[in-house]
């Protein structure tokens, strides 16, 4: 390999296997070190480089050559080519660059996103341990002198283990992570331990430890004595069970940047000595049990069982899409959990709005299901409670509550809960509810929004106003011409009916139209939260149809004076 000098980790020459999917030039391309004459260490931008499958001649350490690896891309590469005669060459050139950077210790450049070392997960079954850490919780850890302690964990219905409470080794509470309703009401408690070290536990160049001996060595590199950290916690573990250990270390968002959060790795501990078990020749006490552990399950060559650990902080699990903080930080009342209200509530919850109060006194009927987010399992149950129960399971941070009454609620606790809402969203399409919104004794100024649909859901009416009460007369003045227009367009047209016997008219709207207009509603809500209207405003989103859907038109009307 011209231009590549060897060092203690990268030999001057090494053998590699390149695997190409049959769909080449499409599909994946992998680049693995050979078991014979290949590199044996793990580097940044590389999968954990173990021996892997014993029947294959290559190791498991596939190197990352994707275009997103800036170290290799720089300005020398554009987008990856997919021509038959170019793609493989492009990948191999990047592999050579990867080797050069690895040999010179330059695989990680400043200001690149921080990359944690890959931890091998060879034990079966693999558990997932969820925690929540961000810049605020890191500041909290900065004020905690303890380097080890106990942690309370709960197991979810899906088998995920969730951190519930961090304690000192004495059992005293240090702090309780913030979770939503579902996690916060879990009752099962498992006991684990936590240890804090100063940086990722790695052996040079970037290899996570696989044995207790390697783990001890990695900690010694940081000036940490693993036995001393474990010692005060061992009595808690001597119950004949296996326990989870969380190994924490601070990380930056970008390489070389300021520390921004605590990262936890999860380790499934072996069963340590318990009861009267002790090393031969020792009394049945902690010293004898500690010696027995060191000579049986915690020997230097005993393998570690790393588990999956995931950060479930709000900003981590909503990186694929969330609303701005002006909306997500708000407490929102949703009045009406029908077709439109159920979809709007779900869209808000999935995009990071976790403090919602849903108000509806109706129950789920079979006919609702053609355009509602609930299911047959919810028939006969209160719409508000069923919707809240479902959406609180959408995210571990959701804290939705239900008021199973029509607006205005009579219970003082329910009325007080509404007073804490910064935004009040009406989704009922009911003049009676809007009049009640005006009569309700709101105690301060807030944003009011009313969403309603025209017949057949061809239009969405979005009325918004800021004030100490809902301006019912302003709403009527702005929407009346649109209602008249809607009725004129449907002169002689009969409403659909439901059931047999007496006339049971129902509101006509298909679910695809509900979904389309609900999405328009939340986009309007986002914009209105950021730029609140100075005067009562009606915005109408109208579907355009020319032998098929062709888009939306937006009309804006503001109340004069």
PDB file of N, CA and C in Angstrom, residues 470-527:
ATOM      1  N   UNK A 470     -62.594  33.587  24.968  1.00  0.00           N
ATOM      2  CA  UNK A 470     -62.787  33.295  23.555  1.00  0.00           C
ATOM      3  C   UNK A 470     -63.774  34.301  22.966  1.00  0.00           C
ATOM      4  N   UNK A 471     -63.413  35.008  21.878  1.00  0.00           N
ATOM      5  CA  UNK A 471     -64.296  36.034  21.294  1.00  0.00           C
ATOM      6  C   UNK A 471     -65.334  35.410  20.354  1.00  0.00           C
ATOM      7  N   UNK A 472     -66.448  34.960  20.936  1.00  0.00           N
ATOM      8  CA  UNK A 472     -67.438  34.211  20.157  1.00  0.00           C
ATOM      9  C   UNK A 472     -68.051  35.059  19.046  1.00  0.00           C
ATOM     10  N   UNK A 473     -68.326  36.315  19.322  1.00  0.00           N
ATOM     11  CA  UNK A 473     -68.951  37.171  18.297  1.00  0.00           C
ATOM     12  C   UNK A 473     -68.006  37.401  17.126  1.00  0.00           C
ATOM     13  N   UNK A 474     -66.706  37.565  17.409  1.00  0.00           N
ATOM     14  CA  UNK A 474     -65.730  37.747  16.330  1.00  0.00           C
ATOM     15  C   UNK A 474     -65.649  36.490  15.471  1.00  0.00           C
ATOM     16  N   UNK A 475     -65.675  35.338  16.132  1.00  0.00           N
ATOM     17  CA  UNK A 475     -65.669  34.068  15.395  1.00  0.00           C
ATOM     18  C   UNK A 475     -66.874  33.997  14.458  1.00  0.00           C
ATOM     19  N   UNK A 476     -68.066  34.336  14.980  1.00  0.00           N
ATOM     20  CA  UNK A 476     -69.274  34.259  14.174  1.00  0.00           C
ATOM     21  C   UNK A 476     -69.232  35.187  12.982  1.00  0.00           C
ATOM     22  N   UNK A 477     -68.705  36.399  13.199  1.00  0.00           N
ATOM     23  CA  UNK A 477     -68.658  37.375  12.111  1.00  0.00           C
ATOM     24  C   UNK A 477     -67.751  36.904  10.971  1.00  0.00           C
ATOM     25  N   UNK A 478     -66.635  36.244  11.312  1.00  0.00           N
ATOM     26  CA  UNK A 478     -65.681  35.828  10.298  1.00  0.00           C
ATOM     27  C   UNK A 478     -66.108  34.551   9.581  1.00  0.00           C
ATOM     28  N   UNK A 479     -66.754  33.650  10.293  1.00  0.00           N
ATOM     29  CA  UNK A 479     -67.030  32.349   9.681  1.00  0.00           C
ATOM     30  C   UNK A 479     -68.400  32.286   9.003  1.00  0.00           C
ATOM     31  N   UNK A 480     -69.311  33.192   9.355  1.00  0.00           N
ATOM     32  CA  UNK A 480     -70.685  33.128   8.826  1.00  0.00           C
ATOM     33  C   UNK A 480     -70.736  33.120   7.301  1.00  0.00           C
ATOM     34  N   UNK A 481     -69.956  33.961   6.601  1.00  0.00           N
ATOM     35  CA  UNK A 481     -70.018  33.909   5.126  1.00  0.00           C
ATOM     36  C   UNK A 481     -69.562  32.552   4.571  1.00  0.00           C
ATOM     37  N   UNK A 482     -68.626  31.915   5.234  1.00  0.00           N
ATOM     38  CA  UNK A 482     -68.132  30.622   4.767  1.00  0.00           C
ATOM     39  C   UNK A 482     -69.170  29.520   5.003  1.00  0.00           C
ATOM     40  N   UNK A 483     -69.888  29.605   6.116  1.00  0.00           N
ATOM     41  CA  UNK A 483     -70.928  28.614   6.383  1.00  0.00           C
ATOM     42  C   UNK A 483     -72.054  28.751   5.353  1.00  0.00           C
ATOM     43  N   UNK A 484     -72.410  29.997   5.060  1.00  0.00           N
ATOM     44  CA  UNK A 484     -73.436  30.241   4.047  1.00  0.00           C
ATOM     45  C   UNK A 484     -73.006  29.684   2.691  1.00  0.00           C
ATOM     46  N   UNK A 485     -71.762  29.928   2.350  1.00  0.00           N
ATOM     47  CA  UNK A 485     -71.237  29.418   1.074  1.00  0.00           C
ATOM     48  C   UNK A 485     -71.265  27.885   1.049  1.00  0.00           C
ATOM     49  N   UNK A 486     -70.904  27.290   2.173  1.00  0.00           N
ATOM     50  CA  UNK A 486     -70.886  25.825   2.263  1.00  0.00           C
ATOM     51  C   UNK A 486     -72.289  25.257   2.067  1.00  0.00           C
ATOM     52  N   UNK A 487     -73.287  25.886   2.713  1.00  0.00           N
ATOM     53  CA  UNK A 487     -74.664  25.406   2.579  1.00  0.00           C
ATOM     54  C   UNK A 487     -75.189  25.593   1.158  1.00  0.00           C
ATOM     55  N   UNK A 488     -74.846  26.732   0.526  1.00  0.00           N
ATOM     56  CA  UNK A 488     -75.285  26.973  -0.853  1.00  0.00           C
ATOM     57  C   UNK A 488     -74.715  25.924  -1.807  1.00  0.00           C
ATOM     58  N   UNK A 489     -73.476  25.511  -1.535  1.00  0.00           N
ATOM     59  CA  UNK A 489     -72.837  24.523  -2.408  1.00  0.00           C
ATOM     60  C   UNK A 489     -73.486  23.144  -2.280  1.00  0.00           C
ATOM     61  N   UNK A 490     -74.196  22.912  -1.174  1.00  0.00           N
ATOM     62  CA  UNK A 490     -74.787  21.598  -0.942  1.00  0.00           C
ATOM     63  C   UNK A 490     -76.325  21.652  -0.908  1.00  0.00           C
ATOM     64  N   UNK A 491     -76.899  22.654  -1.584  1.00  0.00           N
ATOM     65  CA  UNK A 491     -78.354  22.749  -1.656  1.00  0.00           C
ATOM     66  C   UNK A 491     -78.940  21.492  -2.296  1.00  0.00           C
ATOM     67  N   UNK A 492     -79.918  20.897  -1.627  1.00  0.00           N
ATOM     68  CA  UNK A 492     -80.559  19.698  -2.146  1.00  0.00           C
ATOM     69  C   UNK A 492     -79.777  18.430  -1.920  1.00  0.00           C
ATOM     70  N   UNK A 493     -78.660  18.542  -1.233  1.00  0.00           N
ATOM     71  CA  UNK A 493     -77.810  17.356  -0.989  1.00  0.00           C
ATOM     72  C   UNK A 493     -78.134  16.799   0.385  1.00  0.00           C
ATOM     73  N   UNK A 494     -78.460  15.512   0.491  1.00  0.00           N
ATOM     74  CA  UNK A 494     -78.842  14.897   1.763  1.00  0.00           C
ATOM     75  C   UNK A 494     -77.616  14.434   2.529  1.00  0.00           C
ATOM     76  N   UNK A 495     -77.674  14.676   3.827  1.00  0.00           N
ATOM     77  CA  UNK A 495     -76.623  14.143   4.690  1.00  0.00           C
ATOM     78  C   UNK A 495     -76.729  12.625   4.750  1.00  0.00           C
ATOM     79  N   UNK A 496     -75.606  11.917   4.855  1.00  0.00           N
ATOM     80  CA  UNK A 496     -75.678  10.460   5.013  1.00  0.00           C
ATOM     81  C   UNK A 496     -76.317  10.119   6.356  1.00  0.00           C
ATOM     82  N   UNK A 497     -76.936   8.920   6.442  1.00  0.00           N
ATOM     83  CA  UNK A 497     -77.587   8.486   7.666  1.00  0.00           C
ATOM     84  C   UNK A 497     -76.915   7.229   8.199  1.00  0.00           C
ATOM     85  N   UNK A 498     -77.097   7.014   9.484  1.00  0.00           N
ATOM     86  CA  UNK A 498     -76.512   5.858  10.149  1.00  0.00           C
ATOM     87  C   UNK A 498     -77.606   5.112  10.904  1.00  0.00           C
ATOM     88  N   UNK A 499     -77.652   3.790  10.786  1.00  0.00           N
ATOM     89  CA  UNK A 499     -78.655   3.006  11.480  1.00  0.00           C
ATOM     90  C   UNK A 499     -79.937   2.910  10.673  1.00  0.00           C
ATOM     91  N   UNK A 500     -80.978   2.329  11.281  1.00  0.00           N
ATOM     92  CA  UNK A 500     -82.270   2.166  10.624  1.00  0.00           C
ATOM     93  C   UNK A 500     -83.339   2.872  11.437  1.00  0.00           C
ATOM     94  N   UNK A 501     -84.505   3.007  10.860  1.00  0.00           N
ATOM     95  CA  UNK A 501     -85.593   3.648  11.578  1.00  0.00           C
ATOM     96  C   UNK A 501     -85.540   5.145  11.427  1.00  0.00           C
ATOM     97  N   UNK A 502     -85.570   5.853  12.556  1.00  0.00           N
ATOM     98  CA  UNK A 502     -85.574   7.323  12.537  1.00  0.00           C
ATOM     99  C   UNK A 502     -84.314   7.859  11.862  1.00  0.00           C
ATOM    100  N   UNK A 503     -84.442   9.070  11.404  1.00  0.00           N
ATOM    101  CA  UNK A 503     -83.344   9.726  10.680  1.00  0.00           C
ATOM    102  C   UNK A 503     -82.176   9.989  11.618  1.00  0.00           C
ATOM    103  N   UNK A 504     -80.991   9.433  11.257  1.00  0.00           N
ATOM    104  CA  UNK A 504     -79.784   9.644  12.061  1.00  0.00           C
ATOM    105  C   UNK A 504     -78.694  10.220  11.160  1.00  0.00           C
ATOM    106  N   UNK A 505     -78.747  11.535  10.898  1.00  0.00           N
ATOM    107  CA  UNK A 505     -77.725  12.111  10.013  1.00  0.00           C
ATOM    108  C   UNK A 505     -76.353  12.126  10.690  1.00  0.00           C
ATOM    109  N   UNK A 506     -75.313  11.935   9.905  1.00  0.00           N
ATOM    110  CA  UNK A 506     -73.946  12.001  10.418  1.00  0.00           C
ATOM    111  C   UNK A 506     -73.155  12.957   9.549  1.00  0.00           C
ATOM    112  N   UNK A 507     -72.050  13.467  10.113  1.00  0.00           N
ATOM    113  CA  UNK A 507     -71.228  14.422   9.383  1.00  0.00           C
ATOM    114  C   UNK A 507     -70.421  13.684   8.321  1.00  0.00           C
ATOM    115  N   UNK A 508     -70.493  14.124   7.062  1.00  0.00           N
ATOM    116  CA  UNK A 508     -69.799  13.408   5.982  1.00  0.00           C
ATOM    117  C   UNK A 508     -68.349  13.871   5.841  1.00  0.00           C
ATOM    118  N   UNK A 509     -67.412  12.950   5.967  1.00  0.00           N
ATOM    119  CA  UNK A 509     -65.995  13.258   5.742  1.00  0.00           C
ATOM    120  C   UNK A 509     -65.228  11.950   5.713  1.00  0.00           C
ATOM    121  N   UNK A 510     -64.346  11.804   4.732  1.00  0.00           N
ATOM    122  CA  UNK A 510     -63.495  10.621   4.667  1.00  0.00           C
ATOM    123  C   UNK A 510     -62.244  10.826   5.506  1.00  0.00           C
ATOM    124  N   UNK A 511     -61.636   9.692   5.904  1.00  0.00           N
ATOM    125  CA  UNK A 511     -60.482   9.784   6.799  1.00  0.00           C
ATOM    126  C   UNK A 511     -59.278  10.400   6.104  1.00  0.00           C
ATOM    127  N   UNK A 512     -59.111  10.184   4.797  1.00  0.00           N
ATOM    128  CA  UNK A 512     -57.973  10.801   4.123  1.00  0.00           C
ATOM    129  C   UNK A 512     -58.091  12.320   4.146  1.00  0.00           C
ATOM    130  N   UNK A 513     -59.342  12.833   4.032  1.00  0.00           N
ATOM    131  CA  UNK A 513     -59.532  14.278   4.125  1.00  0.00           C
ATOM    132  C   UNK A 513     -59.270  14.772   5.551  1.00  0.00           C
ATOM    133  N   UNK A 514     -59.719  13.988   6.536  1.00  0.00           N
ATOM    134  CA  UNK A 514     -59.456  14.347   7.935  1.00  0.00           C
ATOM    135  C   UNK A 514     -57.951  14.448   8.176  1.00  0.00           C
ATOM    136  N   UNK A 515     -57.192  13.451   7.711  1.00  0.00           N
ATOM    137  CA  UNK A 515     -55.743  13.431   7.919  1.00  0.00           C
ATOM    138  C   UNK A 515     -55.086  14.627   7.239  1.00  0.00           C
ATOM    139  N   UNK A 516     -55.494  14.913   6.010  1.00  0.00           N
ATOM    140  CA  UNK A 516     -54.914  16.029   5.263  1.00  0.00           C
ATOM    141  C   UNK A 516     -55.148  17.349   5.983  1.00  0.00           C
ATOM    142  N   UNK A 517     -56.382  17.579   6.425  1.00  0.00           N
ATOM    143  CA  UNK A 517     -56.705  18.851   7.059  1.00  0.00           C
ATOM    144  C   UNK A 517     -56.171  18.929   8.481  1.00  0.00           C
ATOM    145  N   UNK A 518     -56.072  17.776   9.174  1.00  0.00           N
ATOM    146  CA  UNK A 518     -55.479  17.781  10.510  1.00  0.00           C
ATOM    147  C   UNK A 518     -54.003  18.168  10.430  1.00  0.00           C
ATOM    148  N   UNK A 519     -53.301  17.673   9.400  1.00  0.00           N
ATOM    149  CA  UNK A 519     -51.900  18.065   9.212  1.00  0.00           C
ATOM    150  C   UNK A 519     -51.795  19.560   8.949  1.00  0.00           C
ATOM    151  N   UNK A 520     -52.720  20.103   8.160  1.00  0.00           N
ATOM    152  CA  UNK A 520     -52.740  21.551   7.920  1.00  0.00           C
ATOM    153  C   UNK A 520     -53.007  22.299   9.222  1.00  0.00           C
ATOM    154  N   UNK A 521     -53.859  21.720  10.071  1.00  0.00           N
ATOM    155  CA  UNK A 521     -54.200  22.368  11.339  1.00  0.00           C
ATOM    156  C   UNK A 521     -52.981  22.491  12.249  1.00  0.00           C
ATOM    157  N   UNK A 522     -52.197  21.420  12.372  1.00  0.00           N
ATOM    158  CA  UNK A 522     -51.050  21.501  13.284  1.00  0.00           C
ATOM    159  C   UNK A 522     -49.967  22.411  12.721  1.00  0.00           C
ATOM    160  N   UNK A 523     -49.847  22.481  11.408  1.00  0.00           N
ATOM    161  CA  UNK A 523     -48.895  23.437  10.839  1.00  0.00           C
ATOM    162  C   UNK A 523     -49.346  24.868  11.134  1.00  0.00           C
ATOM    163  N   UNK A 524     -50.659  25.094  11.034  1.00  0.00           N
ATOM    164  CA  UNK A 524     -51.189  26.415  11.391  1.00  0.00           C
ATOM    165  C   UNK A 524     -50.970  26.692  12.871  1.00  0.00           C
ATOM    166  N   UNK A 525     -51.184  25.691  13.712  1.00  0.00           N
ATOM    167  CA  UNK A 525     -50.969  25.859  15.154  1.00  0.00           C
ATOM    168  C   UNK A 525     -49.521  26.210  15.448  1.00  0.00           C
ATOM    169  N   UNK A 526     -48.595  25.534  14.774  1.00  0.00           N
ATOM    170  CA  UNK A 526     -47.173  25.837  14.960  1.00  0.00           C
ATOM    171  C   UNK A 526     -46.865  27.287  14.601  1.00  0.00           C
ATOM    172  N   UNK A 527     -47.365  27.737  13.445  1.00  0.00           N
ATOM    173  CA  UNK A 527     -47.101  29.109  13.012  1.00  0.00           C
ATOM    174  C   UNK A 527     -47.759  30.124  13.932  1.00  0.00           C
TER     175      UNK A 527
END
